[in-house]
Amino acid sequence: MPNDALHDLELLLRSRHGLIYLDTAETVRAGTLLQHVADRLSLPFFRWTRSNGIQREGRSEGVYDTRDPAKALRHVSAAGLEAVYHFEALAPNLDGQALLVALARDAARSLERLDGGIVLTGDGLVLPPPLREVAAHVTLPGPSDEELAALLAEITRDLSRVQHVEVTLSAAERTALVRHLSGLTLMEAEKVLTKAIVEDGALTSGDIGHVLEAKRRIIEREGLLEYYPTEHAWADIADLAGLKSWLSKRAAVVRDPDRAREFGLAFPKGILLLGVPGCGKSLSAKAVASEWGLPLLKLDPSNLYNKYIGESERNFKRAVQAAERMAPVVLWIDELEKAFASGGSEDGGVAQRVLGSFLSWMQDRSGNVFVVATANDIGRVPPELLRKGRFDEIFFVDLPGAPVRQEIFRVHLEQRDRNPDAIDLEALAARTEGFSGSEIEEVVVSGLYTAFAEGTVLDTATLAREAAATRPLAVTMRERIDRLRTWAEDRAARAN
């Protein structure tokens, strides 16, 4: 049982709160928890559903004529019984139901004079104002590692009774599997694990992939975050030695957060990458997730904003709650300045309110979510985000030097099955002064198009011609890049 929720519910009922809203998507788990609370308080436990009405735990029949929610609430008010009442699936249907709201309020008031109370369950709901005034709010956290480990052992034991199950997980792999189950409900975790074992009669490290696939489907169903496969590694990124060194020192904390916590270290908050467009900021977010073995979620600000008042803030809350459910994860926010651009009032203050929600979440979040935010225009980034403590570190990503440009050419040629040793990389690096990594990639791609069209082999001369025909951002946006470099000189760490 989650001890914090158990303690909070017991305390609220002892304090005679007649109405409690338990925020959770796990109705069955919530019912088990409430029954446990009722037992500890020596109170009878009743469950209301539309199919059975009010039914006392352990009884086969429900209370007569209480399937209708209005009649059920009137019964609670009239009974005057000290008890815990769990009303399943009632809270989502209260909106616009003035009679039900009034009856729920009356029932709650009647229980304030007694031990016990009514507990409504639902996921991320906003109760109608008359109930919000009298209801206490408790959030049921997701299953703990201990609960998930116990579930894994139970499923393995139960399936072993009906079929042979080969378990080849090491202790470290079992811990990793349980850690990746974090964010799933117990029911979701049970379905994933059962399917993974039944498919091949084994429990192996490869079943972690089943868990990640289940998480991907959940994220897609929410529609506010994008799930990215972790397919990029540090080898795909030339240079950025400062950033790589910083991240490598925190890899052990990410892989073993419990031991790190005992050592006095918290899970890292995240980093803000400022710099010239096309220099590897977005690629770095993907590579961090790959190196740390964590799922990568992308928050697209355009998915948050809604024309209806309050919806944008609710969308943001849903997005970060989804990220916390999937924790541990890397949350990538690309072009942060577009999400929380400062200086504008044409949106009625929506961006500022969402920014306030983001800052509060960065300060108080409970899940192991590592944020990688990128920005190209420092002038549009709200100063609140640049304050020390918001991110663990702010890095400036500059244009690559000549040796790095050689390496970038090498990476992109090898990715396209071309032999970089057949190309004069040093000469090309000299010809691409001021080019970003993405501009060098485009030179390689354009060179391939030219070679294909002319029926020739890609060579140094072809790539040199393509480079000469390119006007890099260092030329077209020289003033803006200079301003960015000046700002970062004593305000950000060097990623290169």
Coordinates of C-alpha atoms in Angstrom, one line a residue:
M1 CA 0.0 0.0 0.0
P2 CA 1.2 3.6 -0.8
N3 CA 1.9 4.8 2.7
D4 CA 1.5 8.5 2.0
A5 CA -2.0 8.1 0.5
L6 CA -3.0 5.6 3.2
H7 CA -1.9 8.1 5.9
D8 CA -3.6 11.0 4.3
L9 CA -6.9 9.2 3.8
E10 CA -6.9 7.9 7.3
L11 CA -6.2 11.3 8.7
L12 CA -8.9 13.0 6.7
L13 CA -11.5 10.4 7.7
R14 CA -10.5 10.7 11.4
S15 CA -10.8 14.5 11.0
R16 CA -14.4 13.9 9.8
H17 CA -14.1 15.1 6.2
G18 CA -17.4 14.0 4.8
L19 CA -16.2 14.1 1.1
I20 CA -12.8 13.1 -0.4
Y21 CA -11.8 13.2 -4.0
L22 CA -9.2 10.5 -4.7
D23 CA -7.4 11.4 -7.9
T24 CA -6.5 8.2 -9.7
A25 CA -7.2 6.1 -12.8
E26 CA -6.9 2.9 -10.9
T27 CA -10.4 2.2 -9.5
V28 CA -9.6 -1.3 -8.4
R29 CA -6.4 -0.4 -6.6
A30 CA -8.2 2.6 -5.0
G31 CA -10.9 0.3 -3.7
T32 CA -8.4 -2.0 -2.2
L33 CA -6.7 0.9 -0.5
L34 CA -10.0 2.3 0.8
Q35 CA -11.0 -1.1 2.2
H36 CA -7.6 -1.2 4.0
V37 CA -8.3 2.3 5.5
A38 CA -11.8 1.2 6.6
D39 CA -10.3 -1.9 8.3
R40 CA -7.8 0.3 10.1
L41 CA -10.5 2.6 11.3
S42 CA -12.8 -0.4 12.2
L43 CA -15.5 1.0 9.9
P44 CA -17.7 -0.9 7.5
F45 CA -16.8 -0.5 3.8
F46 CA -19.4 0.1 1.1
R47 CA -18.9 0.3 -2.7
W48 CA -21.4 1.9 -5.0
T49 CA -21.5 1.0 -8.7
R50 CA -24.3 1.5 -11.3
S51 CA -24.7 -2.3 -11.7
N52 CA -25.0 -3.2 -8.0
G53 CA -25.9 0.0 -6.2
I54 CA -24.5 0.3 -2.7
Q55 CA -23.0 -3.0 -1.6
R56 CA -21.2 -3.8 1.7
E57 CA -17.9 -5.5 1.3
G58 CA -18.4 -9.2 1.8
R59 CA -22.1 -9.2 1.0
S60 CA -23.5 -10.7 -2.2
E61 CA -26.5 -8.3 -2.5
G62 CA -26.6 -4.6 -2.8
V63 CA -28.8 -2.3 -0.7
Y64 CA -32.3 -2.3 -2.3
D65 CA -33.0 0.3 -4.9
T66 CA -29.7 2.2 -4.8
R67 CA -28.5 1.7 -8.3
D68 CA -29.7 5.2 -9.2
P69 CA -27.0 7.6 -7.9
A70 CA -29.6 10.1 -6.5
K71 CA -31.3 7.3 -4.5
A72 CA -27.9 6.1 -3.3
L73 CA -26.9 9.5 -2.0
R74 CA -30.2 9.9 -0.3
H75 CA -29.7 6.6 1.4
V76 CA -26.3 7.6 2.7
S77 CA -27.8 10.8 4.1
A78 CA -30.7 9.0 5.8
A79 CA -28.8 6.0 7.1
G80 CA -26.6 8.0 9.5
L81 CA -24.1 5.1 9.5
E82 CA -20.5 5.5 10.3
A83 CA -18.8 4.0 7.3
V84 CA -16.5 4.5 4.3
Y85 CA -18.4 4.8 1.0
H86 CA -16.6 4.4 -2.3
F87 CA -18.5 5.8 -5.2
E88 CA -17.0 4.5 -8.3
A89 CA -17.5 6.3 -11.6
L90 CA -19.8 9.0 -10.1
A91 CA -17.4 12.0 -10.1
P92 CA -17.0 12.1 -14.0
N93 CA -20.8 12.4 -14.4
L94 CA -21.4 15.2 -11.9
D95 CA -20.8 18.0 -14.4
G96 CA -24.1 19.7 -15.2
Q97 CA -26.0 17.5 -12.8
A98 CA -27.2 20.1 -10.2
L99 CA -29.4 17.6 -8.3
L100 CA -26.6 15.0 -7.9
V101 CA -24.2 17.7 -6.8
A102 CA -26.7 19.0 -4.2
L103 CA -27.3 15.4 -2.9
A104 CA -23.6 14.6 -2.8
R105 CA -23.0 17.8 -0.8
D106 CA -25.9 17.0 1.6
A107 CA -24.6 13.4 2.1
A108 CA -21.1 14.8 2.8
R109 CA -22.5 17.2 5.3
S110 CA -24.4 14.5 7.1
L111 CA -21.2 12.4 7.5
E112 CA -19.2 15.3 8.9
R113 CA -20.8 14.6 12.2
L114 CA -19.7 10.9 12.1
D115 CA -16.6 8.9 11.6
G116 CA -16.3 7.9 7.9
G117 CA -17.1 9.6 4.7
I118 CA -17.7 9.4 0.9
V119 CA -14.7 8.9 -1.4
L120 CA -15.1 9.8 -5.1
T121 CA -12.6 8.4 -7.5
G122 CA -11.6 9.7 -11.0
D123 CA -8.6 10.8 -13.1
G124 CA -7.6 14.5 -13.2
L125 CA -11.2 15.7 -12.7
V126 CA -12.3 19.2 -11.6
L127 CA -15.3 18.9 -9.2
P128 CA -18.2 21.3 -9.5
P129 CA -17.7 24.4 -7.3
P130 CA -20.3 23.3 -4.6
L131 CA -18.4 20.1 -4.0
R132 CA -14.9 21.6 -4.4
E133 CA -15.7 23.8 -1.4
V134 CA -16.3 20.8 0.9
A135 CA -14.1 18.1 -0.6
A136 CA -10.6 17.2 0.4
H137 CA -8.2 16.2 -2.5
V138 CA -5.8 13.3 -2.3
T139 CA -3.7 12.0 -5.2
L140 CA -3.0 8.3 -5.3
P141 CA 0.6 7.9 -6.6
G142 CA 1.4 5.2 -9.1
P143 CA 2.5 1.8 -8.0
S144 CA 5.8 1.8 -6.1
D145 CA 8.8 -0.4 -7.2
E146 CA 7.9 -2.7 -4.3
E147 CA 4.4 -3.2 -5.6
L148 CA 5.6 -3.8 -9.1
A149 CA 8.2 -6.2 -8.0
A150 CA 5.6 -8.1 -6.0
L151 CA 3.3 -8.1 -9.0
L152 CA 6.1 -9.5 -11.2
A153 CA 6.8 -12.3 -8.7
E154 CA 3.1 -13.1 -8.4
I155 CA 2.6 -13.3 -12.2
T156 CA 5.7 -15.5 -12.7
R157 CA 4.5 -17.8 -9.9
D158 CA 0.9 -18.1 -11.2
L159 CA 2.0 -18.7 -14.8
S160 CA 4.5 -21.3 -13.6
R161 CA 1.6 -23.4 -12.3
V162 CA 0.1 -23.8 -15.8
Q163 CA 3.2 -23.7 -18.0
H164 CA 7.0 -23.9 -17.9
V165 CA 8.4 -20.4 -17.5
E166 CA 12.1 -19.9 -18.0
V167 CA 13.4 -16.9 -16.0
T168 CA 16.9 -15.7 -17.2
L169 CA 16.9 -12.2 -15.6
S170 CA 19.9 -11.2 -13.5
A171 CA 19.2 -9.2 -10.4
A172 CA 20.3 -6.0 -12.2
E173 CA 18.0 -6.8 -15.2
R174 CA 15.1 -7.6 -12.9
T175 CA 15.6 -4.2 -11.2
A176 CA 15.7 -2.5 -14.7
L177 CA 12.5 -4.2 -15.8
V178 CA 10.7 -3.1 -12.6
R179 CA 12.0 0.4 -13.1
H180 CA 10.7 0.6 -16.6
L181 CA 7.3 -0.6 -15.4
S182 CA 7.0 2.6 -13.4
G183 CA 4.3 4.8 -14.8
L184 CA 2.0 1.9 -15.7
T185 CA -1.0 1.1 -13.6
L186 CA -1.0 -2.3 -11.9
M187 CA -3.5 -3.5 -14.4
E188 CA -1.5 -2.3 -17.4
A189 CA 1.7 -3.8 -15.9
E190 CA -0.1 -7.1 -15.3
K191 CA -1.3 -7.3 -19.0
V192 CA 2.2 -6.4 -20.4
L193 CA 4.0 -8.9 -18.2
T194 CA 1.5 -11.7 -18.8
K195 CA 1.6 -11.2 -22.5
A196 CA 5.4 -11.1 -22.6
I197 CA 5.8 -14.3 -20.6
V198 CA 3.0 -16.2 -22.4
E199 CA 4.3 -15.4 -25.9
D200 CA 7.6 -17.4 -25.5
G201 CA 7.3 -19.0 -22.1
A202 CA 10.2 -17.0 -20.8
L203 CA 11.0 -13.8 -18.8
T204 CA 14.2 -12.2 -20.2
S205 CA 15.9 -8.9 -20.5
G206 CA 14.3 -8.5 -24.0
D207 CA 10.9 -8.2 -22.3
I208 CA 11.9 -4.6 -21.3
G209 CA 11.1 -3.8 -25.0
H210 CA 7.5 -5.0 -24.4
V211 CA 7.2 -2.5 -21.5
L212 CA 8.6 0.4 -23.6
E213 CA 6.2 -0.5 -26.4
A214 CA 3.3 -0.4 -24.0
K215 CA 4.4 3.0 -22.8
R216 CA 4.7 4.3 -26.3
R217 CA 1.0 3.3 -27.0
I218 CA -0.1 5.0 -23.9
I219 CA 1.7 8.2 -24.8
E220 CA 0.2 8.1 -28.3
R221 CA -3.2 7.7 -26.9
E222 CA -2.8 10.8 -24.7
G223 CA -2.0 12.9 -27.9
L224 CA 0.0 15.6 -26.1
L225 CA 3.5 14.0 -26.2
E226 CA 5.4 12.3 -28.9
Y227 CA 7.4 9.1 -28.2
Y228 CA 10.8 8.9 -29.9
P229 CA 12.7 5.6 -30.2
T230 CA 16.2 5.9 -28.7
E231 CA 18.2 5.3 -31.9
H232 CA 21.0 7.9 -31.6
A233 CA 24.1 7.5 -29.6
W234 CA 27.1 9.8 -28.7
A235 CA 28.9 8.4 -31.7
D236 CA 26.4 10.3 -33.9
I237 CA 27.5 13.6 -32.3
A238 CA 30.8 15.1 -33.2
D239 CA 32.4 17.2 -30.4
L240 CA 30.3 18.7 -27.6
A241 CA 32.9 17.4 -25.2
G242 CA 31.8 19.7 -22.4
L243 CA 28.2 18.6 -22.6
K244 CA 29.2 14.9 -22.8
S245 CA 31.5 15.1 -19.8
W246 CA 28.7 16.8 -17.7
L247 CA 26.2 14.2 -18.7
S248 CA 28.5 11.2 -18.2
K249 CA 29.1 12.2 -14.5
R250 CA 25.3 12.0 -13.9
A251 CA 24.7 8.7 -15.8
A252 CA 25.3 6.6 -12.6
V253 CA 22.7 8.7 -10.7
V254 CA 20.1 8.0 -13.5
R255 CA 20.9 4.3 -13.6
D256 CA 20.7 3.8 -9.9
P257 CA 18.6 6.6 -8.4
D258 CA 18.0 4.7 -5.1
R259 CA 21.7 4.4 -4.3
A260 CA 22.2 8.0 -5.4
R261 CA 19.5 9.1 -3.0
E262 CA 21.2 7.3 -0.1
F263 CA 24.4 9.1 -1.1
G264 CA 22.5 12.5 -0.9
L265 CA 22.0 13.0 -4.7
A266 CA 18.7 13.8 -6.3
F267 CA 17.7 12.8 -9.8
P268 CA 19.0 15.6 -12.2
K269 CA 16.4 18.2 -13.3
G270 CA 17.6 19.0 -16.8
I271 CA 19.6 21.2 -19.0
L272 CA 18.9 24.1 -21.4
L273 CA 20.8 24.1 -24.6
L274 CA 21.2 27.5 -26.3
G275 CA 23.0 28.1 -29.5
V276 CA 23.2 28.4 -33.2
P277 CA 20.5 26.4 -35.1
G278 CA 21.7 23.2 -36.7
C279 CA 24.6 22.5 -34.3
G280 CA 23.3 19.4 -32.6
K281 CA 21.0 20.5 -29.8
S282 CA 18.0 18.4 -30.8
L283 CA 20.3 15.4 -31.7
S284 CA 21.8 15.8 -28.2
A285 CA 18.4 15.2 -26.6
K286 CA 18.0 12.0 -28.5
A287 CA 21.5 10.8 -27.7
V288 CA 21.0 11.5 -24.0
A289 CA 18.0 9.2 -23.9
S290 CA 19.9 6.5 -25.8
E291 CA 23.0 6.7 -23.6
W292 CA 21.0 6.7 -20.4
G293 CA 18.7 3.9 -21.6
L294 CA 15.6 6.0 -21.0
P295 CA 12.5 6.6 -23.2
L296 CA 12.5 10.0 -25.0
L297 CA 9.3 12.1 -25.0
K298 CA 8.9 15.3 -27.0
L299 CA 6.6 18.1 -25.8
D300 CA 5.4 20.1 -28.8
P301 CA 4.0 23.4 -27.6
S302 CA 1.6 23.6 -30.5
N303 CA -0.3 20.6 -29.0
L304 CA -0.9 22.5 -25.7
Y305 CA -2.7 25.7 -26.8
N306 CA -6.4 25.7 -27.0
K307 CA -8.9 28.5 -27.7
Y308 CA -11.0 27.7 -24.6
I309 CA -10.1 29.4 -21.4
G310 CA -8.1 27.2 -19.0
E311 CA -7.7 24.3 -21.5
S312 CA -4.1 25.2 -22.4
E313 CA -3.1 25.0 -18.7
R314 CA -5.0 21.7 -18.3
N315 CA -3.3 20.3 -21.4
F316 CA 0.1 21.2 -19.9
K317 CA -0.8 19.6 -16.6
R318 CA -1.9 16.4 -18.5
A319 CA 1.3 16.4 -20.5
V320 CA 3.6 16.6 -17.5
Q321 CA 1.5 14.1 -15.6
A322 CA 1.9 11.7 -18.5
A323 CA 5.7 12.3 -18.5
E324 CA 5.8 11.6 -14.7
R325 CA 3.8 8.4 -15.3
M326 CA 6.4 7.2 -17.8
A327 CA 9.3 8.2 -15.5
P328 CA 12.2 7.7 -15.6
V329 CA 12.3 9.5 -19.0
V330 CA 14.0 12.3 -20.9
L331 CA 11.5 15.1 -21.8
W332 CA 12.6 17.1 -24.8
I333 CA 11.1 20.6 -25.3
D334 CA 12.4 21.9 -28.7
E335 CA 12.6 25.6 -29.3
L336 CA 11.5 26.6 -25.8
E337 CA 11.1 30.2 -26.7
K338 CA 8.2 29.4 -29.0
A339 CA 6.4 27.8 -26.0
F340 CA 6.8 30.6 -23.5
A341 CA 7.8 33.6 -25.7
S342 CA 8.2 36.7 -23.5
G343 CA 7.0 40.1 -24.5
G344 CA 3.6 39.2 -26.1
S345 CA 0.1 40.0 -24.8
E346 CA -1.9 39.0 -27.9
D347 CA -2.7 35.6 -26.5
G348 CA -4.5 37.0 -23.4
G349 CA -1.8 35.9 -21.1
V350 CA -2.1 32.2 -21.9
A351 CA 1.6 31.8 -22.5
Q352 CA 2.4 33.4 -19.1
R353 CA 0.0 31.2 -17.3
V354 CA 1.4 28.1 -19.0
L355 CA 4.9 29.4 -18.1
G356 CA 3.8 29.7 -14.5
S357 CA 2.6 26.1 -14.5
F358 CA 5.9 25.0 -16.1
L359 CA 8.0 26.8 -13.5
S360 CA 5.9 25.3 -10.6
W361 CA 6.3 21.9 -12.1
M362 CA 10.1 22.3 -12.5
Q363 CA 10.2 23.2 -8.8
D364 CA 7.9 20.6 -7.4
R365 CA 7.8 17.6 -9.8
S366 CA 7.9 14.2 -8.1
G367 CA 8.8 11.9 -11.0
N368 CA 12.3 11.3 -12.4
V369 CA 11.9 13.4 -15.5
F370 CA 15.1 14.9 -17.0
V371 CA 14.3 17.9 -19.2
V372 CA 16.3 18.7 -22.2
A373 CA 15.2 22.1 -23.5
T374 CA 16.6 23.8 -26.6
A375 CA 16.5 27.5 -27.7
N376 CA 17.8 29.4 -30.6
D377 CA 16.7 33.0 -29.7
I378 CA 17.8 34.0 -26.2
G379 CA 16.0 37.3 -26.6
R380 CA 12.6 35.5 -26.5
V381 CA 13.4 33.2 -23.6
P382 CA 11.6 34.4 -20.4
P383 CA 14.2 35.5 -17.9
E384 CA 12.5 33.3 -15.2
L385 CA 13.7 30.3 -17.1
L386 CA 17.3 31.5 -17.0
R387 CA 17.4 31.9 -13.3
K388 CA 19.8 29.6 -11.5
G389 CA 18.1 26.5 -10.2
R390 CA 15.5 26.2 -12.9
F391 CA 17.9 23.9 -14.8
D392 CA 20.9 22.1 -13.5
E393 CA 23.0 23.9 -16.2
I394 CA 22.7 26.1 -19.2
F395 CA 25.0 25.2 -22.1
F396 CA 26.0 27.2 -25.2
V397 CA 26.4 25.2 -28.4
D398 CA 28.6 27.1 -30.8
L399 CA 29.5 26.5 -34.5
P400 CA 32.0 23.6 -34.9
G401 CA 35.7 24.2 -35.4
A402 CA 37.7 22.7 -38.3
P403 CA 38.6 19.3 -36.6
V404 CA 34.9 18.8 -35.7
R405 CA 33.8 19.7 -39.2
Q406 CA 36.0 17.0 -40.5
E407 CA 34.4 14.5 -38.1
I408 CA 30.9 15.7 -39.0
F409 CA 31.7 15.0 -42.7
R410 CA 33.0 11.6 -41.7
V411 CA 29.8 10.7 -39.8
H412 CA 27.4 11.7 -42.5
L413 CA 29.4 10.0 -45.3
E414 CA 29.5 6.7 -43.3
Q415 CA 25.8 6.9 -42.5
R416 CA 25.3 7.0 -46.3
D417 CA 27.7 4.1 -47.0
R418 CA 30.4 6.2 -48.4
N419 CA 34.1 5.8 -47.6
P420 CA 35.3 9.0 -45.9
D421 CA 38.9 8.0 -46.4
A422 CA 38.4 8.5 -50.2
I423 CA 37.5 12.2 -49.5
D424 CA 39.8 15.0 -48.5
L425 CA 38.1 15.9 -45.3
E426 CA 40.7 18.4 -44.3
A427 CA 40.2 20.4 -47.5
L428 CA 36.4 20.3 -47.0
A429 CA 36.7 21.5 -43.4
A430 CA 38.7 24.5 -44.6
R431 CA 36.1 25.3 -47.2
T432 CA 33.2 25.2 -44.7
E433 CA 34.3 27.8 -42.1
G434 CA 31.1 28.9 -40.2
F435 CA 29.0 26.0 -41.3
S436 CA 26.7 24.3 -38.8
G437 CA 26.5 20.5 -38.5
S438 CA 23.1 20.4 -40.4
E439 CA 24.6 22.6 -43.1
I440 CA 27.5 20.2 -43.6
E441 CA 24.9 17.3 -43.7
E442 CA 23.1 19.2 -46.5
V443 CA 26.3 19.6 -48.4
V444 CA 26.8 15.8 -48.3
V445 CA 23.1 15.2 -49.4
S446 CA 23.3 17.7 -52.2
G447 CA 26.6 16.2 -53.3
L448 CA 24.9 12.8 -53.5
Y449 CA 22.1 14.2 -55.6
T450 CA 24.6 15.8 -58.0
A451 CA 26.7 12.7 -58.3
F452 CA 23.5 10.6 -59.0
A453 CA 22.2 13.0 -61.6
E454 CA 25.6 13.2 -63.4
G455 CA 26.2 9.4 -63.1
T456 CA 29.5 10.0 -61.3
V457 CA 31.1 9.0 -57.9
L458 CA 30.8 11.3 -55.0
D459 CA 34.2 13.0 -54.6
T460 CA 35.9 15.9 -52.9
A461 CA 35.4 18.3 -55.9
T462 CA 31.6 17.7 -56.0
L463 CA 31.3 18.3 -52.2
A464 CA 33.5 21.4 -52.5
R465 CA 31.2 22.9 -55.2
E466 CA 28.1 22.3 -53.1
A467 CA 29.8 23.9 -50.1
A468 CA 30.7 27.0 -52.2
A469 CA 27.1 27.3 -53.3
T470 CA 25.8 27.4 -49.7
R471 CA 25.4 30.6 -47.7
P472 CA 25.6 29.5 -44.1
L473 CA 23.7 31.0 -41.2
A474 CA 27.0 32.4 -39.9
V475 CA 26.8 34.8 -42.9
T476 CA 23.1 35.4 -43.2
M477 CA 22.5 35.8 -39.5
R478 CA 25.9 37.1 -38.4
E479 CA 24.6 39.8 -36.1
R480 CA 22.2 37.5 -34.3
I481 CA 24.9 34.9 -33.7
D482 CA 27.3 37.5 -32.4
R483 CA 24.7 38.7 -29.9
L484 CA 24.1 35.2 -28.8
R485 CA 27.8 34.5 -28.3
T486 CA 28.2 37.7 -26.3
W487 CA 25.3 36.8 -24.0
A488 CA 26.6 33.3 -23.4
E489 CA 30.2 34.3 -22.8
D490 CA 29.8 34.6 -19.0
R491 CA 26.3 33.2 -18.5
A492 CA 26.5 29.6 -19.9
A493 CA 28.8 26.6 -19.9
R494 CA 30.5 25.7 -23.1
A495 CA 29.1 22.5 -24.7
N496 CA 31.8 22.4 -27.4

